[in-house]
Every structure is written in structure tokens, then in C-alpha cells.
Short mmCIF file of C-alpha atoms in Angstrom, two decimals:
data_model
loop_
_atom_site.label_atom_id
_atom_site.label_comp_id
_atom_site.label_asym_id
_atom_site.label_seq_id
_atom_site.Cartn_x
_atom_site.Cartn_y
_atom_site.Cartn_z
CA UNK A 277 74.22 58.37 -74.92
CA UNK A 278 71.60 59.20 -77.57
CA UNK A 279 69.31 57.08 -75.39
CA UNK A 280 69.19 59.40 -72.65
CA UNK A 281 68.87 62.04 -75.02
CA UNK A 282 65.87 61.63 -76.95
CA UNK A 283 63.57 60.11 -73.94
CA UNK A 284 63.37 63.36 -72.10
CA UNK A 285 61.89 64.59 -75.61
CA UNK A 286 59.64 61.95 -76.11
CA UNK A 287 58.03 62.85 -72.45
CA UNK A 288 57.90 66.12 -73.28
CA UNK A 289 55.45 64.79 -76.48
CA UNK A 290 53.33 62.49 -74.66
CA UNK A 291 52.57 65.04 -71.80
CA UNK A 292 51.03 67.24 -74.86
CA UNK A 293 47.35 67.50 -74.70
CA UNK A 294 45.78 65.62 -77.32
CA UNK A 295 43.20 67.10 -80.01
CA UNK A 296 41.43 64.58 -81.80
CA UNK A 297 39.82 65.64 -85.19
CA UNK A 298 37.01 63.99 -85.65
CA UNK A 299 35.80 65.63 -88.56
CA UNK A 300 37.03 67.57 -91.65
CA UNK A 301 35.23 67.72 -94.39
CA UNK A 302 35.59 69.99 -97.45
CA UNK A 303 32.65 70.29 -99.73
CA UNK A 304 32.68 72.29 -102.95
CA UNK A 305 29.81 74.46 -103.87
CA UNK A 306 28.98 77.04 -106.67
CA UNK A 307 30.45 79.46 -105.66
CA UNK A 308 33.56 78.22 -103.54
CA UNK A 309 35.07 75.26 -101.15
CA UNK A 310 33.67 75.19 -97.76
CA UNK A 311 35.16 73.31 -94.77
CA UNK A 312 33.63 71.59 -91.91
CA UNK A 313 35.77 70.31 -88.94
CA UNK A 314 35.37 69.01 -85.07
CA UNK A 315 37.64 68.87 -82.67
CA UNK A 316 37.81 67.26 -79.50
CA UNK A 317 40.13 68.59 -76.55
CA UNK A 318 40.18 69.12 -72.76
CA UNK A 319 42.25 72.59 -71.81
CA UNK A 320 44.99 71.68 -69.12
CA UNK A 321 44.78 72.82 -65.63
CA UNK A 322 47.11 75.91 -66.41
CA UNK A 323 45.22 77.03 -69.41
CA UNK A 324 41.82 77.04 -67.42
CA UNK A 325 43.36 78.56 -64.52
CA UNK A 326 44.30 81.14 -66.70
CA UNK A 327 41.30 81.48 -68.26
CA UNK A 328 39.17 81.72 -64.68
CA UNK A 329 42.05 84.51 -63.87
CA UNK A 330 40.39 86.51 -66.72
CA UNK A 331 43.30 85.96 -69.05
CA UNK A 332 41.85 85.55 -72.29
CA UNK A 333 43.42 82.75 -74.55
CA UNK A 334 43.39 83.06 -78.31
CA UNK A 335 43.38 79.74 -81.14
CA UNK A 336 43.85 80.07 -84.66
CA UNK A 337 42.51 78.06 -87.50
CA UNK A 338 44.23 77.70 -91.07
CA UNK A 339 43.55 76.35 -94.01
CA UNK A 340 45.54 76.27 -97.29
CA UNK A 341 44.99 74.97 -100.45
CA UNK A 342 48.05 74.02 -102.61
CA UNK A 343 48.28 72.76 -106.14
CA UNK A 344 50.84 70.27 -106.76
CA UNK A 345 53.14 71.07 -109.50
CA UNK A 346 55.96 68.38 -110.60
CA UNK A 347 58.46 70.96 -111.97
CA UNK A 348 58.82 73.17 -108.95
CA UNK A 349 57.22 73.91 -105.40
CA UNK A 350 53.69 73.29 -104.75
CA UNK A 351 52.07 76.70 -105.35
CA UNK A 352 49.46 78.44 -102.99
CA UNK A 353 46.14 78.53 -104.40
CA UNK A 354 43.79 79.93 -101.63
CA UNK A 355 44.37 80.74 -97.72
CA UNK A 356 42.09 81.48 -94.65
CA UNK A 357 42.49 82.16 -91.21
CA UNK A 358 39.58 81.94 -88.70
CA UNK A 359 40.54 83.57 -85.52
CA UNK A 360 38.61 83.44 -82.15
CA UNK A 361 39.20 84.44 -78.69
CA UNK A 362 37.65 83.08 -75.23
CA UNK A 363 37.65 85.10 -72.51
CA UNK A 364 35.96 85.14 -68.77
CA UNK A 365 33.98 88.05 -67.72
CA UNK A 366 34.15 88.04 -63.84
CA UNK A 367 31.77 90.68 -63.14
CA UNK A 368 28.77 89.02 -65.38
CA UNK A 369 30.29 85.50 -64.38
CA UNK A 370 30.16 84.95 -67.96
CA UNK A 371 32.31 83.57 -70.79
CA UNK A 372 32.83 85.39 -74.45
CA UNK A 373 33.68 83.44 -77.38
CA UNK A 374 34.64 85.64 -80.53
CA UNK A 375 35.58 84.85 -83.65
CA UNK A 376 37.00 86.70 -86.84
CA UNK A 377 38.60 86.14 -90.17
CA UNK A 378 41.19 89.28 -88.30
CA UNK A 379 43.49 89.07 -85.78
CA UNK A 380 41.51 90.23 -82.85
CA UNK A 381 42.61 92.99 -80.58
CA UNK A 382 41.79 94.29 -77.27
CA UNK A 383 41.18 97.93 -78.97
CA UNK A 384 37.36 96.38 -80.19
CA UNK A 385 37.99 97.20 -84.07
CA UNK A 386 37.26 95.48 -87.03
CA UNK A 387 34.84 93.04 -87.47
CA UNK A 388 33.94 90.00 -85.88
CA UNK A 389 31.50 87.78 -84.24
CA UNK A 390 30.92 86.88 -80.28
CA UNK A 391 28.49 84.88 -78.24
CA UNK A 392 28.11 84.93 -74.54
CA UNK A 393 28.27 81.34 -72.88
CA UNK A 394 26.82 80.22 -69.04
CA UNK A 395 29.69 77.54 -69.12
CA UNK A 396 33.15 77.48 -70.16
CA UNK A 397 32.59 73.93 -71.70
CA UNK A 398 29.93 75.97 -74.02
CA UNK A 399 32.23 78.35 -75.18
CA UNK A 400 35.00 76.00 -76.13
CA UNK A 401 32.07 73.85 -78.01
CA UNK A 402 31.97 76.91 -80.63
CA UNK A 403 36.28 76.54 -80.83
CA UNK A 404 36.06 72.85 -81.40
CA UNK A 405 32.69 73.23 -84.27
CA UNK A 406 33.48 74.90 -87.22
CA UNK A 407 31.02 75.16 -89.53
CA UNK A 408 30.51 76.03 -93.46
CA UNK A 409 33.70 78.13 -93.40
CA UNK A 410 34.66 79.86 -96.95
CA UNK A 411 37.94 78.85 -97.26
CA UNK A 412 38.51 79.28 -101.39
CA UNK A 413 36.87 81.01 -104.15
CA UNK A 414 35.14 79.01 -106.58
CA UNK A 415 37.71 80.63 -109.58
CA UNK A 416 40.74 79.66 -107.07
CA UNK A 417 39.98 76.37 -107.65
CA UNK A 418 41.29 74.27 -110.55
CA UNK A 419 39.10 71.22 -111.68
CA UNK A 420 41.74 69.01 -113.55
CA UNK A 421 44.61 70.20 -110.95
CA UNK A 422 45.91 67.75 -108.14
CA UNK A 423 45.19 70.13 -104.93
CA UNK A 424 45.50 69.19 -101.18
CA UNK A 425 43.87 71.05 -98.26
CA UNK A 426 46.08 71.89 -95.38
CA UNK A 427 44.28 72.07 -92.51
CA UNK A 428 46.22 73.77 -88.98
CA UNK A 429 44.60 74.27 -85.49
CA UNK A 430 46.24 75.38 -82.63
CA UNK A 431 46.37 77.14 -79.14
CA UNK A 432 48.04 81.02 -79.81
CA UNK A 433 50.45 81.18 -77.11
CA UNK A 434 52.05 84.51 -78.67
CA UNK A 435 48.94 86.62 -77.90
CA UNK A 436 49.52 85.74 -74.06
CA UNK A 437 50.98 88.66 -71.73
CA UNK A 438 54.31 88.37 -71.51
CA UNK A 439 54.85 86.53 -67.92
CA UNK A 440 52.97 83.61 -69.39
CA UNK A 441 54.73 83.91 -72.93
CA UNK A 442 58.06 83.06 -70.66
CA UNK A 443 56.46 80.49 -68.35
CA UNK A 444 54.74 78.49 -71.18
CA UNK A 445 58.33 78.14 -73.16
CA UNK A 446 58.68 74.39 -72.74
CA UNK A 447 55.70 73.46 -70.88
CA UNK A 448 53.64 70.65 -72.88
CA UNK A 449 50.60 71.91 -70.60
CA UNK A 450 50.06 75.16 -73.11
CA UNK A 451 50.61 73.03 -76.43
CA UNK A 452 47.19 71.99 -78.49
CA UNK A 453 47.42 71.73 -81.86
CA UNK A 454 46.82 69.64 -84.65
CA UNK A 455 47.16 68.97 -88.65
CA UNK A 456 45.69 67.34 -91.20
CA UNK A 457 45.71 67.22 -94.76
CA UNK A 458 43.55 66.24 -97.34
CA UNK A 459 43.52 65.39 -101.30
CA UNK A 460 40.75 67.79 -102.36
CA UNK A 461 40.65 65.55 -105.88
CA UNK A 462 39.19 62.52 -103.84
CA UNK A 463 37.30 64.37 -100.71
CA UNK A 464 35.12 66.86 -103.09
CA UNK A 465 34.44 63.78 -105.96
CA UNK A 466 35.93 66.23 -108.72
#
């Protein structure tokens, strides 16, 4: 009996679609710790179709820095959240990639960055490269303290109108994510 229950679930996790990392790298500086990372991933055939439908489709990055501590819970040092966006513009036949340390909205406020791309393989080349991201302050960081990096990227599904928030529940096809973490005491040679 508990055969036939768990291999529907372990279907259900092979049919995700796989991210590789194939780079994070944390690198302290004067004046803070700065992260690196590149992902590889191909969008499923509902997530592009989506995207060509002019559905935009939102990923969030997070890292969190910890500091191990032996007499209770590991305790939050620093956290960051990079947010970006990619969207298709059908009358410009173009594709917008934009990215903020803020949620992004539809309404256009706050601040954030975006690039125009010929090719949606271009514009998911800027999700998959990030690049000197300020994820701590240099006085957030603790020389002689054991701390570990906490890396999380993943495909928003919760910023999706609400017909394909209830048709992705339980389809693999709208899953990418991945995590990672890293001993900062090793990686950045303290």
C-alpha cells in the first residue's frame, strides 16, 4: 500500500523542470558581501505559452545570511530579495525584463530597472545572471562568527491572475526553483 502511494509523488518530482546552478559565489568586499550566481533552465511549454499570451511571469531571488548559534536558533544576520519580471509586449514584438529589490507592480511605482530584449531567450539570460548583488552590509557581518548563506530562486506563481493560480496547483510544469547553501567562513577565506 505505501508503494502505490509515494510513486505518484515521486512522478510528480521528476516531471519538475530542472534549474541547475552553476554558479554562486559570494565575495566579501569593503564595504559588504556581494553574490554572484548562474542559473541554467528551459521554461515549460505552459509557462512560455503564457508568456507569448502577454501574461507576464514574475521570479524571486533570496538570499539570507544566518549566524549559527549553539544555544538557540540560528539568528538572521542580513536578507535580500531581488525581484524581476518578464513580460511580452505584442504590439513592439518585444520582451521586458525588470528587475527590483521591490515587489513589482503593474501600477509603475517605485524603483527598478528594465531592459528591452529581441528574443525571449535574451531576456531570461538577465533572470538566470546575477551579478555583484549587495546582499549584506559590511557591519552585518561577523568575522570570527560561523555564518551560512542561504541562497533561494524560484518561479512566483502567486503573482499569476487568478485562472492560472488555480490551474498551476499541482502541475510540475509551473515549478522552477532551486536552493543552495553555503558556509560563508570557507567561500569568502575569512
Amino acid at each position: 500500500m505505501a508503494f502505490v502511494l509515494l510513486w505518484p509523488l515521486a512522478m510528480v518530482a521528476r516531471a519538475e523542470t530542472p534549474v541547475t546552478l552553476t554558479e554562486l559565489r559570494a565575495e566579501r568586499a569593503q564595504d559588504g558581501l556581494y553574490l554572484s550566481t548562474q542559473l541554467k533552465f528551459d521554461l515549460s511549454q505552459p509557462v512560455e505559452e503564457a508568456l507569448y499570451k502577454g501574461i507576464p511571469v514574475y521570479f524571486i531571488a533570496e538570499a539570507d545570511i544566518v549566524r549559527e548559534r549553539w544555544y538557540w536558533s540560528d539568528a538572521q544576520v542580513a536578507s535580500a530579495r531581488r525581484y524581476m519580471r518578464v513580460s511580452y509586449q505584442p504590439l513592439t514584438r518585444r520582451w521586458r525584463f525588470a528587475s527590483s529589490s521591490e515587489p513589482l507592480s503593474n501600477a509603475g511605482l517605485g524603483v527598478n530597472f528594465g531592459q528591452y530584449y529581441d528574443q525571449l531567450s535574451d531576456a531570461m539570460a538577465a533572470v538566470q545572471r546575477i551579478s555583484q548583488w549587495k546582499i549584506a552590509d559590511a557591519s552585518d557581518l561577523d568575522a570570527d562568527a560561523r555564518q551560512t548563506l542561504r541562497f533561494r530562486f524560484y518561479l512566483d506563481s502567486s503573482q499569476l491572475p487568478r485562472t492560472f493560480q488555480l490551474g498551476a496547483v499541482g502541475q510540475s510544469d509551473w515549478h522552477i526553483s532551486v536552493e543552495r547553501r553555503i558556509d560563508l567562513t570557507r567561500e569568502t577565506g575569512k
